[in-house]
Amino acid sequence: MKKMVKNIFKNFDYPLFVTYTLLCLFGLVMIYSASMVWAVEKLHAAPNYYFVRQLINLLIAFAAFFVVTAIPYQHYKKKKWYTIILFVTFALLLLVKVIGVAPGNSGAKSWISLGFMNVQPSEVAKLAFIIYFAGILKRKEEQKLLNSFTAGYLPPFLALGAAVILILGEPDFGNGMMVLCIALSVVVTSGIRPKTFFRIAAPLFALGAIFVVMVLKFPELFVSGKRIGRISAFLNPFEDEQNYGYQIVNGYYAIGAGGLKGVGLGNSVQKLGYLPEPQTDFIVPIIAEELGIIGVMIVLGGLFFLIARILIIGIRSSDSMARMICTGVATWIGLQTFVNIGGLAGLIPLTGVPIPFISYGGTSILLLSIALGVVANISKNVKSKHLKRQA
């Protein structure tokens, strides 16, 4: 046990861990503040209901972080490892079709209930495809197959396409597109030739453009009434303020009320029943109302520092697999932050994607913590090699 603990903290990346910990603890405080009224009035539970559940989620997530930090990341390029990861992911994506639940106001049956927590397979897919793509493309690099589209990239993209289709069918458009973009970011840093990347990306973007045009032309054929409402609310939320624009408009009110410094921790008005489940993807407006724009900028600053740290670790590594993993994890955090903030700011339609480390949720914090554990192990490896060179 002592040896394991010593191994974990040898060449440990403290800037990464401290930033991650502070973001999680800040999120825990804000979850308590945002959810206390909702817990009492809607669930008839104690004010600290969501706080306690998220605290348990965090303890599990921290344990997972340290366990994964001790596992050499090179294991993931073994076919056995990434095949098991891929198999489990597809099993969960298929299982959610049969026993999926839709907690709260989510609508989509995208979760599997384990009793003590709900697991969201699309969140598992984000990490799984980072590991899978990095592992299989590293093997293809060693086999000198990266310049071949058919032998190098077609097999993993067939798996990715199948997973994205399953996620879109839940329906979960936001996470489906995120899994696709995260996987593409891994491919970009794999050493792929521009010509080969164009052969992969061009059909995807063409299909995406056709889909968007068809949705705009015949929305009732492709999009549910709820999603049409979300799109119309995105275009003009004040026209449907009491229905689909309700969350966006009340989010605006919260941000406007907070101003620069906020109305004080715990003093939000919008959490008093105006914003449904404010501890989830709408926690940022509560932060803005209580702690002002300064509070939001502190959160974004912490997330940007974490992203930069992950990218620096990847750049410093001489291993292409390490770079691919770091790029994928940084893209995951950055893209999820943009999608959440962009939806709240009216830049893109709402997708229900939470802000990393801050929003309430067990699956999200657990999978992100595991991802950071892999990055922390890469950092240990980079530092170890650097010290050996100095010696």
Short mmCIF file of C-alpha atoms in Angstrom, two decimals:
data_model
loop_
_atom_site.label_atom_id
_atom_site.label_comp_id
_atom_site.label_asym_id
_atom_site.label_seq_id
_atom_site.Cartn_x
_atom_site.Cartn_y
_atom_site.Cartn_z
CA MET A 1 0.00 0.00 0.00
CA LYS A 2 2.81 2.40 0.94
CA LYS A 3 4.58 1.60 -2.31
CA MET A 4 1.41 2.31 -4.31
CA VAL A 5 0.86 5.68 -2.58
CA LYS A 6 4.53 6.58 -3.09
CA ASN A 7 4.23 5.66 -6.77
CA ILE A 8 1.15 7.86 -7.21
CA PHE A 9 2.81 10.96 -5.73
CA LYS A 10 6.18 10.45 -7.40
CA ASN A 11 6.52 13.19 -10.08
CA PHE A 12 2.89 14.12 -9.32
CA ASP A 13 1.37 17.02 -11.29
CA TYR A 14 0.20 19.31 -8.48
CA PRO A 15 -0.93 22.25 -10.69
CA LEU A 16 -3.29 19.87 -12.55
CA PHE A 17 -4.63 18.28 -9.37
CA VAL A 18 -5.03 21.53 -7.39
CA THR A 19 -6.95 23.22 -10.24
CA TYR A 20 -9.18 20.16 -10.66
CA THR A 21 -9.83 19.99 -6.90
CA LEU A 22 -10.65 23.70 -6.55
CA LEU A 23 -13.09 23.55 -9.48
CA CYS A 24 -14.84 20.52 -7.95
CA LEU A 25 -15.07 22.12 -4.48
CA PHE A 26 -16.34 25.40 -5.94
CA GLY A 27 -18.94 23.41 -7.88
CA LEU A 28 -19.98 21.61 -4.68
CA VAL A 29 -20.60 24.91 -2.88
CA MET A 30 -22.60 26.30 -5.80
CA ILE A 31 -24.64 23.09 -6.14
CA TYR A 32 -25.69 23.47 -2.50
CA SER A 33 -26.61 27.12 -3.01
CA ALA A 34 -28.43 26.53 -6.31
CA SER A 35 -30.36 23.39 -5.31
CA MET A 36 -31.51 23.96 -1.72
CA VAL A 37 -34.91 25.45 -2.66
CA TRP A 38 -35.51 22.97 -5.49
CA ALA A 39 -34.72 20.03 -3.15
CA VAL A 40 -37.19 21.23 -0.50
CA GLU A 41 -40.05 22.36 -2.75
CA LYS A 42 -39.90 19.79 -5.56
CA LEU A 43 -38.46 16.69 -3.85
CA HIS A 44 -39.65 17.44 -0.28
CA ALA A 45 -36.12 16.55 0.79
CA ALA A 46 -33.52 18.23 2.99
CA PRO A 47 -31.88 21.41 1.62
CA ASN A 48 -28.54 19.59 1.42
CA TYR A 49 -29.98 16.68 -0.64
CA TYR A 50 -28.02 17.41 -3.83
CA PHE A 51 -24.98 18.58 -1.87
CA VAL A 52 -24.66 15.22 -0.08
CA ARG A 53 -25.18 13.24 -3.29
CA GLN A 54 -22.58 15.31 -5.13
CA LEU A 55 -20.15 14.97 -2.22
CA ILE A 56 -20.46 11.18 -2.56
CA ASN A 57 -19.97 11.53 -6.33
CA LEU A 58 -16.80 13.56 -5.69
CA LEU A 59 -15.36 11.05 -3.22
CA ILE A 60 -15.85 8.26 -5.78
CA ALA A 61 -14.40 10.49 -8.52
CA PHE A 62 -11.29 11.40 -6.48
CA ALA A 63 -10.70 7.72 -5.68
CA ALA A 64 -10.97 6.87 -9.39
CA PHE A 65 -8.56 9.71 -10.24
CA PHE A 66 -5.83 8.35 -7.94
CA VAL A 67 -6.33 4.73 -9.04
CA VAL A 68 -6.06 5.66 -12.74
CA THR A 69 -3.04 7.90 -12.04
CA ALA A 70 -1.18 4.77 -10.89
CA ILE A 71 -1.93 2.85 -14.14
CA PRO A 72 0.67 3.40 -16.92
CA TYR A 73 -1.19 4.96 -19.86
CA GLN A 74 0.77 2.76 -22.30
CA HIS A 75 -1.53 -0.14 -21.36
CA TYR A 76 -4.32 1.46 -23.39
CA LYS A 77 -2.59 0.79 -26.70
CA LYS A 78 -2.92 -2.95 -26.06
CA LYS A 79 -5.69 -4.35 -28.22
CA LYS A 80 -7.19 -6.18 -25.22
CA TRP A 81 -7.65 -2.93 -23.27
CA TYR A 82 -9.24 -0.76 -25.93
CA THR A 83 -11.39 -3.65 -27.23
CA ILE A 84 -12.85 -4.17 -23.74
CA ILE A 85 -13.43 -0.41 -23.36
CA LEU A 86 -15.20 -0.30 -26.74
CA PHE A 87 -17.29 -3.41 -25.98
CA VAL A 88 -18.47 -2.03 -22.62
CA THR A 89 -19.36 1.31 -24.24
CA PHE A 90 -21.49 -0.30 -26.95
CA ALA A 91 -23.11 -2.59 -24.38
CA LEU A 92 -24.17 0.48 -22.37
CA LEU A 93 -25.35 2.37 -25.48
CA LEU A 94 -27.53 -0.61 -26.45
CA LEU A 95 -28.71 -1.24 -22.88
CA VAL A 96 -29.97 2.34 -22.51
CA LYS A 97 -32.34 1.64 -25.43
CA VAL A 98 -33.99 -1.06 -23.33
CA ILE A 99 -33.90 0.21 -19.74
CA GLY A 100 -33.10 3.90 -20.21
CA VAL A 101 -34.62 6.45 -17.83
CA ALA A 102 -35.16 10.19 -18.16
CA PRO A 103 -34.54 11.80 -14.75
CA GLY A 104 -35.88 15.27 -14.01
CA ASN A 105 -36.93 17.35 -17.02
CA SER A 106 -34.40 15.88 -19.45
CA GLY A 107 -36.96 14.17 -21.70
CA ALA A 108 -34.41 11.89 -23.39
CA LYS A 109 -34.02 8.38 -21.93
CA SER A 110 -30.23 8.66 -21.88
CA TRP A 111 -29.46 7.28 -18.40
CA ILE A 112 -29.25 3.82 -16.84
CA SER A 113 -30.36 3.76 -13.21
CA LEU A 114 -28.12 1.83 -10.81
CA GLY A 115 -30.20 2.83 -7.79
CA PHE A 116 -27.50 4.84 -6.03
CA MET A 117 -26.64 6.79 -9.21
CA ASN A 118 -27.61 7.22 -12.86
CA VAL A 119 -25.03 6.34 -15.53
CA GLN A 120 -25.09 8.21 -18.86
CA PRO A 121 -23.54 6.02 -21.60
CA SER A 122 -22.88 9.01 -23.89
CA GLU A 123 -20.50 10.39 -21.21
CA VAL A 124 -18.74 7.02 -21.11
CA ALA A 125 -18.42 7.19 -24.91
CA LYS A 126 -16.47 10.48 -24.73
CA LEU A 127 -13.66 8.94 -22.70
CA ALA A 128 -13.93 5.56 -24.41
CA PHE A 129 -13.35 6.98 -27.89
CA ILE A 130 -10.40 9.09 -26.72
CA ILE A 131 -8.73 5.93 -25.37
CA TYR A 132 -9.86 3.76 -28.28
CA PHE A 133 -8.74 6.16 -31.03
CA ALA A 134 -5.43 6.95 -29.29
CA GLY A 135 -4.73 3.25 -28.69
CA ILE A 136 -5.67 1.92 -32.11
CA LEU A 137 -4.02 4.80 -34.02
CA LYS A 138 -0.82 4.29 -32.01
CA ARG A 139 -0.85 0.65 -33.09
CA LYS A 140 -1.53 1.69 -36.71
CA GLU A 141 1.43 4.08 -36.47
CA GLU A 142 3.70 1.27 -35.29
CA GLN A 143 2.41 -0.89 -38.15
CA LYS A 144 3.03 2.02 -40.58
CA LEU A 145 -0.62 2.04 -41.66
CA LEU A 146 -1.51 5.67 -40.85
CA ASN A 147 -1.12 6.74 -44.47
CA SER A 148 -3.75 4.22 -45.55
CA PHE A 149 -7.35 5.37 -45.19
CA THR A 150 -8.81 1.87 -45.50
CA ALA A 151 -6.39 0.03 -43.21
CA GLY A 152 -5.63 2.93 -40.86
CA TYR A 153 -8.73 5.01 -40.26
CA LEU A 154 -11.77 3.21 -41.66
CA PRO A 155 -12.16 0.60 -38.84
CA PRO A 156 -12.19 3.12 -35.94
CA PHE A 157 -14.47 5.49 -37.86
CA LEU A 158 -17.00 2.73 -38.51
CA ALA A 159 -17.12 2.12 -34.75
CA LEU A 160 -17.41 5.87 -34.09
CA GLY A 161 -20.23 6.25 -36.63
CA ALA A 162 -22.21 3.41 -35.04
CA ALA A 163 -21.80 4.95 -31.56
CA VAL A 164 -22.81 8.44 -32.70
CA ILE A 165 -25.93 7.06 -34.43
CA LEU A 166 -26.93 5.26 -31.21
CA ILE A 167 -26.43 8.44 -29.15
CA LEU A 168 -28.38 10.59 -31.64
CA GLY A 169 -31.18 8.04 -31.46
CA GLU A 170 -31.63 8.43 -27.67
CA PRO A 171 -32.14 11.32 -28.70
CA ASP A 172 -29.06 13.25 -27.50
CA PHE A 173 -27.86 15.54 -30.29
CA GLY A 174 -25.48 17.56 -28.10
CA ASN A 175 -23.48 14.63 -26.75
CA GLY A 176 -23.57 12.81 -30.10
CA MET A 177 -21.87 15.74 -31.83
CA MET A 178 -19.44 16.12 -28.93
CA VAL A 179 -18.29 12.49 -29.20
CA LEU A 180 -17.72 13.01 -32.94
CA CYS A 181 -15.74 16.26 -32.46
CA ILE A 182 -13.64 14.83 -29.62
CA ALA A 183 -12.70 11.81 -31.76
CA LEU A 184 -11.81 14.09 -34.71
CA SER A 185 -9.51 16.13 -32.44
CA VAL A 186 -7.63 12.93 -31.57
CA VAL A 187 -7.27 12.11 -35.27
CA VAL A 188 -5.86 15.59 -36.03
CA THR A 189 -2.90 14.94 -33.69
CA SER A 190 -2.33 11.35 -34.87
CA GLY A 191 0.06 12.38 -37.63
CA ILE A 192 -2.59 12.07 -40.32
CA ARG A 193 -1.82 13.55 -43.72
CA PRO A 194 -4.04 16.53 -44.70
CA LYS A 195 -5.25 14.64 -47.78
CA THR A 196 -6.36 11.66 -45.69
CA PHE A 197 -8.03 13.88 -43.10
CA PHE A 198 -9.93 15.68 -45.87
CA ARG A 199 -11.17 12.32 -47.17
CA ILE A 200 -12.57 11.61 -43.70
CA ALA A 201 -13.84 15.08 -42.75
CA ALA A 202 -15.33 16.20 -46.09
CA PRO A 203 -18.10 13.54 -46.22
CA LEU A 204 -18.91 14.15 -42.54
CA PHE A 205 -19.26 17.91 -43.02
CA ALA A 206 -21.21 17.38 -46.27
CA LEU A 207 -23.67 15.05 -44.53
CA GLY A 208 -23.91 17.50 -41.64
CA ALA A 209 -24.66 20.40 -44.01
CA ILE A 210 -27.32 18.36 -45.83
CA PHE A 211 -28.86 17.39 -42.48
CA VAL A 212 -29.00 21.02 -41.31
CA VAL A 213 -30.62 22.15 -44.58
CA MET A 214 -33.19 19.33 -44.40
CA VAL A 215 -33.98 20.12 -40.76
CA LEU A 216 -34.54 23.80 -41.60
CA LYS A 217 -36.66 22.87 -44.63
CA PHE A 218 -38.66 20.00 -43.09
CA PRO A 219 -38.19 20.25 -39.31
CA GLU A 220 -41.20 18.07 -38.44
CA LEU A 221 -39.61 15.08 -40.21
CA PHE A 222 -36.31 15.16 -38.34
CA VAL A 223 -36.78 17.01 -35.07
CA SER A 224 -39.26 16.51 -32.22
CA GLY A 225 -41.61 19.31 -31.21
CA LYS A 226 -39.49 19.94 -28.12
CA ARG A 227 -36.34 20.46 -30.21
CA ILE A 228 -38.16 22.70 -32.70
CA GLY A 229 -39.20 24.73 -29.66
CA ARG A 230 -35.59 24.90 -28.47
CA ILE A 231 -34.45 26.14 -31.87
CA SER A 232 -37.18 28.81 -32.00
CA ALA A 233 -36.31 29.81 -28.42
CA PHE A 234 -32.68 30.16 -29.46
CA LEU A 235 -33.68 32.46 -32.33
CA ASN A 236 -35.99 34.61 -30.18
CA PRO A 237 -36.47 33.43 -26.57
CA PHE A 238 -38.70 36.37 -25.57
CA GLU A 239 -41.38 35.38 -28.12
CA ASP A 240 -42.01 32.17 -26.14
CA GLU A 241 -41.00 33.36 -22.69
CA GLN A 242 -43.44 31.13 -20.79
CA ASN A 243 -42.62 27.92 -22.65
CA TYR A 244 -39.44 26.96 -24.54
CA GLY A 245 -37.78 30.32 -23.92
CA TYR A 246 -38.46 30.12 -20.17
CA GLN A 247 -35.05 28.82 -19.07
CA ILE A 248 -33.04 31.09 -21.37
CA VAL A 249 -34.95 34.23 -20.39
CA ASN A 250 -34.70 33.50 -16.65
CA GLY A 251 -31.02 32.75 -17.16
CA TYR A 252 -30.65 36.20 -18.70
CA TYR A 253 -32.47 37.74 -15.72
CA ALA A 254 -30.09 35.96 -13.32
CA ILE A 255 -27.00 37.15 -15.18
CA GLY A 256 -28.37 40.70 -15.41
CA ALA A 257 -29.28 40.81 -11.71
CA GLY A 258 -25.79 39.72 -10.66
CA GLY A 259 -23.92 42.47 -12.46
CA LEU A 260 -20.20 42.63 -11.79
CA LYS A 261 -20.01 41.43 -8.16
CA GLY A 262 -23.30 39.57 -7.66
CA VAL A 263 -26.00 39.73 -4.99
CA GLY A 264 -24.11 37.48 -2.57
CA LEU A 265 -23.71 33.73 -2.09
CA GLY A 266 -27.09 32.11 -1.35
CA ASN A 267 -29.11 35.20 -2.30
CA SER A 268 -30.24 34.22 -5.81
CA VAL A 269 -33.87 34.97 -6.70
CA GLN A 270 -33.97 32.89 -9.89
CA LYS A 271 -33.32 29.65 -7.97
CA LEU A 272 -36.62 30.18 -6.10
CA GLY A 273 -38.53 28.12 -8.67
CA TYR A 274 -37.85 30.26 -11.75
CA LEU A 275 -35.01 28.10 -13.12
CA PRO A 276 -35.87 24.36 -13.16
CA GLU A 277 -33.12 22.17 -11.68
CA PRO A 278 -30.61 25.06 -11.49
CA GLN A 279 -27.91 22.75 -10.11
CA THR A 280 -27.45 21.06 -13.51
CA ASP A 281 -26.67 22.74 -16.85
CA PHE A 282 -28.10 26.10 -15.67
CA ILE A 283 -25.80 26.52 -12.69
CA VAL A 284 -23.74 29.26 -14.39
CA PRO A 285 -26.61 31.82 -14.30
CA ILE A 286 -26.88 31.19 -10.53
CA ILE A 287 -23.11 31.75 -10.20
CA ALA A 288 -23.49 34.96 -12.23
CA GLU A 289 -26.39 36.16 -10.07
CA GLU A 290 -24.78 35.40 -6.71
CA LEU A 291 -21.10 36.07 -7.47
CA GLY A 292 -21.38 38.29 -10.53
CA ILE A 293 -19.39 38.27 -13.75
CA ILE A 294 -16.27 38.08 -11.56
CA GLY A 295 -17.41 34.69 -10.24
CA VAL A 296 -18.08 33.38 -13.75
CA MET A 297 -14.67 34.62 -14.96
CA ILE A 298 -12.96 32.80 -12.06
CA VAL A 299 -14.66 29.55 -13.13
CA LEU A 300 -13.74 30.06 -16.79
CA GLY A 301 -10.19 31.04 -15.79
CA GLY A 302 -9.82 27.78 -13.85
CA LEU A 303 -11.15 25.74 -16.77
CA PHE A 304 -8.89 27.50 -19.29
CA PHE A 305 -5.86 26.95 -17.04
CA LEU A 306 -6.74 23.26 -16.78
CA ILE A 307 -7.10 22.96 -20.57
CA ALA A 308 -3.78 24.76 -21.12
CA ARG A 309 -2.08 22.51 -18.57
CA ILE A 310 -3.36 19.37 -20.31
CA LEU A 311 -2.20 20.62 -23.73
CA ILE A 312 1.25 21.52 -22.34
CA ILE A 313 1.59 18.00 -20.91
CA GLY A 314 0.73 16.56 -24.33
CA ILE A 315 3.17 18.85 -26.15
CA ARG A 316 6.00 17.94 -23.76
CA SER A 317 5.48 14.23 -24.33
CA SER A 318 7.50 12.52 -27.05
CA ASP A 319 4.83 9.82 -27.39
CA SER A 320 2.15 10.36 -30.04
CA MET A 321 -0.39 8.37 -28.02
CA ALA A 322 0.08 10.68 -25.03
CA ARG A 323 -0.43 13.71 -27.29
CA MET A 324 -3.61 12.21 -28.73
CA ILE A 325 -5.05 11.49 -25.28
CA CYS A 326 -4.21 14.97 -23.97
CA THR A 327 -5.71 16.62 -27.06
CA GLY A 328 -8.89 14.59 -26.70
CA VAL A 329 -9.32 15.39 -23.00
CA ALA A 330 -8.59 19.11 -23.53
CA THR A 331 -11.08 19.22 -26.42
CA TRP A 332 -13.68 17.47 -24.27
CA ILE A 333 -13.41 20.03 -21.45
CA GLY A 334 -13.12 23.01 -23.80
CA LEU A 335 -15.96 21.99 -26.11
CA GLN A 336 -18.29 21.13 -23.24
CA THR A 337 -17.57 24.51 -21.63
CA PHE A 338 -18.26 26.32 -24.92
CA VAL A 339 -21.50 24.41 -25.57
CA ASN A 340 -22.78 25.11 -22.05
CA ILE A 341 -21.84 28.82 -21.98
CA GLY A 342 -22.80 29.28 -25.64
CA GLY A 343 -26.28 27.92 -24.97
CA LEU A 344 -26.76 30.20 -21.95
CA ALA A 345 -25.50 33.23 -23.89
CA GLY A 346 -27.79 32.53 -26.86
CA LEU A 347 -24.91 31.79 -29.24
CA ILE A 348 -26.12 28.23 -29.92
CA PRO A 349 -29.33 26.30 -29.09
CA LEU A 350 -29.56 24.72 -25.63
CA THR A 351 -28.39 21.10 -25.55
CA GLY A 352 -28.48 20.24 -21.84
CA VAL A 353 -24.69 19.75 -21.70
CA PRO A 354 -23.34 20.49 -18.17
CA ILE A 355 -20.33 22.69 -17.44
CA PRO A 356 -17.35 20.48 -16.47
CA PHE A 357 -16.62 19.94 -12.74
CA ILE A 358 -19.24 22.52 -11.68
CA SER A 359 -22.67 21.12 -12.62
CA TYR A 360 -24.37 18.41 -10.58
CA GLY A 361 -23.95 14.89 -11.96
CA GLY A 362 -22.22 11.65 -11.06
CA THR A 363 -21.32 10.23 -14.48
CA SER A 364 -19.83 13.48 -15.77
CA ILE A 365 -17.56 14.12 -12.76
CA LEU A 366 -16.50 10.46 -12.58
CA LEU A 367 -15.53 10.18 -16.26
CA LEU A 368 -13.78 13.57 -16.30
CA SER A 369 -11.83 12.55 -13.18
CA ILE A 370 -10.75 9.29 -14.80
CA ALA A 371 -9.68 11.25 -17.90
CA LEU A 372 -7.60 13.61 -15.75
CA GLY A 373 -6.11 10.59 -13.99
CA VAL A 374 -4.85 9.32 -17.36
CA VAL A 375 -3.42 12.80 -18.10
CA ALA A 376 -1.77 12.88 -14.65
CA ASN A 377 -0.09 9.56 -15.42
CA ILE A 378 1.18 10.96 -18.73
CA SER A 379 2.56 13.97 -16.83
CA LYS A 380 4.36 11.63 -14.39
CA ASN A 381 5.88 9.82 -17.36
CA VAL A 382 7.02 13.09 -18.98
CA LYS A 383 8.62 14.32 -15.72
CA SER A 384 10.32 10.96 -15.13
CA LYS A 385 11.92 10.99 -18.59
CA HIS A 386 12.99 14.62 -18.14
CA LEU A 387 14.69 13.82 -14.80
CA LYS A 388 16.47 10.83 -16.35
CA ARG A 389 17.82 13.01 -19.17
CA GLN A 390 19.09 15.55 -16.61
CA ALA A 391 20.81 12.77 -14.67
#
